[in-house]
XYZ file of C-alpha atoms in Angstrom:
306
model
C 153.444 55.588 57.932
C 154.916 53.152 55.705
C 154.187 53.005 52.018
C 152.239 50.081 52.383
C 149.848 51.297 54.881
C 149.375 54.272 52.797
C 148.602 52.397 49.483
C 145.982 50.318 51.367
C 144.234 53.447 53.120
C 144.610 55.119 49.322
C 142.575 51.724 47.933
C 139.837 52.174 50.999
C 139.369 55.880 50.180
C 139.042 55.088 46.520
C 136.775 52.558 46.244
C 134.701 54.509 48.645
C 134.375 57.266 46.478
C 133.934 55.317 43.230
C 131.358 52.983 44.305
C 129.388 55.771 45.905
C 129.570 57.597 42.481
C 128.673 54.502 40.395
C 125.957 53.407 42.837
C 124.125 57.092 42.860
C 123.706 57.110 39.098
C 120.436 55.036 38.905
C 119.586 55.768 42.576
C 119.511 59.844 41.365
C 118.302 59.573 37.796
C 114.888 59.772 37.523
C 114.857 58.221 34.419
C 115.760 54.785 36.040
C 112.970 55.559 38.503
C 110.310 56.133 35.870
C 107.625 53.187 35.721
C 105.053 54.849 33.719
C 106.972 56.035 30.866
C 106.707 55.136 27.100
C 106.912 51.468 25.533
C 110.705 52.319 24.106
C 111.749 53.614 28.024
C 110.359 50.187 29.524
C 112.082 48.215 26.796
C 115.782 49.971 27.234
C 115.043 49.475 31.132
C 114.314 46.008 30.792
C 117.478 45.406 28.498
C 119.078 47.289 31.384
C 118.240 44.785 33.968
C 118.664 42.064 32.029
C 122.594 43.382 31.602
C 122.593 43.724 34.975
C 121.110 39.754 35.617
C 123.962 38.519 33.295
C 126.679 40.791 35.557
C 125.162 38.752 38.800
C 125.107 35.401 37.175
C 129.046 35.859 36.132
C 129.717 37.265 39.707
C 128.106 33.925 40.778
C 129.607 31.599 38.636
C 132.936 33.214 38.051
C 133.730 34.965 40.882
C 131.951 34.320 44.471
C 131.981 30.582 44.236
C 135.404 29.940 42.846
C 136.785 32.224 45.776
C 135.008 30.444 48.008
C 135.752 26.808 47.067
C 139.810 27.930 46.841
C 139.180 29.392 50.193
C 137.453 26.845 52.391
C 139.215 23.691 50.330
C 142.549 25.148 51.432
C 141.565 25.745 55.074
C 139.921 21.931 54.958
C 143.570 20.824 53.693
C 145.302 23.110 56.273
C 143.454 21.457 59.197
C 143.784 17.859 57.474
C 140.064 17.613 57.541
C 139.671 14.389 55.268
C 136.340 13.347 54.635
C 133.840 12.141 51.535
C 131.206 14.215 52.302
C 130.600 17.457 50.373
C 131.186 20.010 53.109
C 131.738 22.812 50.814
C 128.744 22.222 48.516
C 126.634 21.762 51.938
C 127.745 24.918 53.594
C 126.721 26.780 49.930
C 123.159 24.732 50.316
C 122.745 25.965 54.231
C 123.020 29.725 52.790
C 120.439 28.931 49.973
C 117.890 27.416 52.128
C 118.380 30.210 55.083
C 116.969 32.568 52.722
C 114.283 30.232 51.169
C 113.109 29.620 54.700
C 112.936 33.254 56.038
C 111.661 34.400 52.579
C 108.694 32.045 52.651
C 107.998 32.886 56.459
C 108.270 36.771 55.048
C 105.861 36.349 52.590
C 103.202 33.904 54.480
C 103.318 36.688 57.434
C 102.933 39.480 55.298
C 99.968 37.477 53.127
C 98.101 36.847 56.470
C 98.189 40.445 57.667
C 97.138 41.648 54.172
C 94.240 38.873 53.873
C 93.449 40.018 57.441
C 93.316 43.750 56.381
C 90.841 43.005 53.484
C 88.572 41.011 55.793
C 88.566 44.165 58.459
C 87.548 46.621 55.652
C 84.471 44.074 54.195
C 81.590 45.540 56.402
C 83.048 49.026 55.261
C 82.622 48.075 51.953
C 79.328 46.822 52.375
C 78.073 49.737 54.532
C 78.982 52.124 51.202
C 75.300 51.095 49.586
C 76.654 47.755 47.635
C 73.990 45.053 47.260
C 73.791 42.026 49.814
C 72.746 39.184 47.122
C 74.491 36.508 45.650
C 76.089 38.733 43.053
C 77.899 40.918 45.773
C 79.624 37.414 47.247
C 81.162 37.243 43.723
C 82.581 40.443 43.646
C 83.899 39.755 46.791
C 85.428 36.641 45.739
C 86.879 38.439 42.781
C 88.587 41.509 45.036
C 89.881 38.724 47.075
C 91.314 37.125 44.123
C 92.780 39.857 42.656
C 94.019 40.995 46.068
C 95.969 37.945 46.336
C 97.509 38.332 42.680
C 98.698 41.164 43.526
C 100.188 40.594 46.414
C 102.167 37.467 44.335
C 103.106 39.942 41.720
C 104.415 42.458 44.624
C 106.301 40.232 46.521
C 107.609 37.442 44.099
C 109.090 39.552 41.438
C 111.240 42.595 42.551
C 110.718 42.082 46.323
C 112.148 44.295 48.741
C 113.208 41.076 50.862
C 114.961 39.735 47.975
C 116.597 43.300 47.173
C 117.326 43.194 50.766
C 119.346 39.475 50.566
C 120.897 40.846 47.225
C 122.283 43.712 48.964
C 123.166 41.663 51.861
C 125.048 38.592 50.004
C 126.630 41.237 48.011
C 127.859 43.317 50.845
C 129.628 40.429 52.811
C 131.531 39.533 49.380
C 132.776 42.907 49.211
C 133.957 42.923 52.873
C 135.723 39.627 51.723
C 137.239 41.608 48.662
C 138.422 44.277 50.776
C 139.934 41.935 53.442
C 141.977 40.511 50.212
C 143.583 43.897 49.822
C 144.028 44.391 53.454
C 145.701 41.221 53.715
C 148.632 41.815 51.147
C 151.973 41.960 52.302
C 153.416 43.862 48.713
C 152.242 47.188 47.126
C 152.493 46.387 44.243
C 149.650 43.162 44.890
C 147.523 45.707 46.474
C 147.624 48.263 43.687
C 147.061 45.108 41.547
C 144.031 43.619 43.337
C 142.628 47.240 44.063
C 142.231 48.238 40.297
C 140.480 44.989 39.382
C 138.010 45.422 42.465
C 137.627 48.898 41.320
C 136.225 47.907 37.912
C 134.510 44.623 38.724
C 132.535 46.631 42.177
C 131.709 49.376 39.919
C 129.741 47.255 37.602
C 128.179 45.639 40.360
C 127.338 48.367 42.177
C 125.403 49.831 39.314
C 123.579 46.875 38.877
C 122.471 46.254 42.280
C 121.362 50.001 42.199
C 119.397 49.200 39.297
C 117.821 46.475 40.953
C 117.024 47.982 43.942
C 115.523 51.181 42.438
C 113.226 48.865 40.305
C 112.196 47.086 43.438
C 110.249 49.720 44.183
C 112.698 50.621 47.440
C 111.907 54.206 48.884
C 114.780 56.235 47.440
C 116.252 56.984 50.899
C 116.511 53.290 51.251
C 118.461 52.768 48.053
C 120.692 55.550 49.200
C 120.991 53.743 52.369
C 121.802 50.747 50.940
C 124.196 51.825 48.152
C 126.239 54.166 51.095
C 126.544 51.057 53.240
C 127.350 48.810 50.339
C 130.303 51.237 49.281
C 131.539 51.120 53.195
C 132.126 47.278 52.799
C 135.173 47.201 50.782
C 136.533 49.660 52.778
C 135.543 47.784 55.768
C 137.531 44.656 54.620
C 140.524 46.341 54.160
C 140.371 47.951 57.803
C 139.829 44.263 58.782
C 142.706 42.576 57.188
C 145.139 45.607 58.412
C 144.056 44.363 61.915
C 144.154 40.841 61.251
C 147.719 41.213 60.016
C 148.326 42.547 63.393
C 146.213 40.349 65.657
C 147.210 36.972 63.454
C 144.197 35.452 64.810
C 144.439 31.288 63.830
C 140.788 30.537 63.335
C 140.304 34.031 61.127
C 140.494 32.276 57.780
C 138.238 29.500 58.543
C 135.283 31.658 59.823
C 135.911 33.740 56.636
C 135.774 30.713 54.367
C 132.300 29.446 56.079
C 130.716 33.363 55.998
C 131.713 33.074 52.261
C 129.947 29.887 51.816
C 126.841 31.137 53.233
C 127.050 34.250 51.044
C 127.658 32.299 47.909
C 124.203 30.176 48.807
C 122.236 33.099 49.222
C 123.816 34.621 45.726
C 122.835 31.226 43.980
C 119.042 31.773 45.156
C 118.859 35.477 44.312
C 120.589 35.042 40.994
C 118.351 32.150 39.947
C 115.179 32.508 41.832
C 114.844 36.510 41.450
C 116.738 38.043 38.749
C 116.969 35.822 35.654
C 112.998 34.537 36.025
C 111.475 38.101 36.345
C 113.017 38.967 32.869
C 113.049 35.506 31.067
C 109.115 35.099 32.216
C 108.176 37.837 30.118
C 107.467 36.528 26.532
C 108.351 40.137 24.768
C 112.143 40.600 23.244
C 113.213 36.973 24.350
C 116.198 36.956 22.199
C 117.472 40.383 22.820
C 116.789 39.854 26.430
C 118.798 36.467 26.286
C 121.743 38.911 24.049
C 121.908 41.306 26.963
C 122.012 38.471 29.646
C 124.799 37.133 27.630
C 126.481 40.791 27.402
C 126.531 41.242 30.770
C 128.035 37.840 31.575
C 130.574 38.051 28.965
C 131.630 41.543 30.434
C 132.282 40.305 33.566
C 133.884 37.038 32.085
C 136.348 39.113 30.148
C 137.515 41.315 33.468
C 137.721 38.085 35.254
C 140.061 36.648 32.489
C 142.354 39.629 32.532
C 142.816 39.142 36.244
């Protein structure tokens, strides 16, 4: 086994272990899972969530989108594709609308199912000694309205579906990050990229774990998400090693298209889920903006340092 391959395997193991370590901090600590604590606890947890939002915003604007645009434009130039249509942006839009359409279908199906369940329970509720007059009709209407409001809050704020899509888009991007390591041909470049990804991914997986915990995802599923996410970069490294051996002609183009779809997914999650959830709340608005900027600045500084 040559030294370059040893470096790549070392990067694979190091990324896996460090990602698991930082990802399980929020997942295993009861402090992050507590939702009925003191007011101070809730405020601090909100600030951590805002910091994570800034991290994801920077990852979206400074990392995922630039990487994708660079890759797709290089592939289009290599294949002499010359068109005035903004094809790279269209691919991102396709990823955005894919998540939007799928989410709307999921939410409508779940809401219809819950409304059907309310109707099935109605006779049993009437049998428990409630009056059958006009006032009872008002109560039913109020219950339904309250139920609809509850559905809206649970499904629209930190919904488990959006958490899964966040996990999916980040995992896909992590595969491409690992692929970048696996495709390198010099040991110094492998080490340089690996250090950058370790720092970057440690912050990302911590923020992802916080979001999963706050989305009421069961602890076992949080552990599964973090575990699978931790394996994505090592998987990408293995794929990169395989691509070097196989010399696939269309591999780079396929990768660029998948990056575009992942970027569109990430845009949707960042601007439709993460930021609105915190900024729609009227409390501590300036401090929330400060922590969003802080998270963004940390990721921007890491990007600037290379």
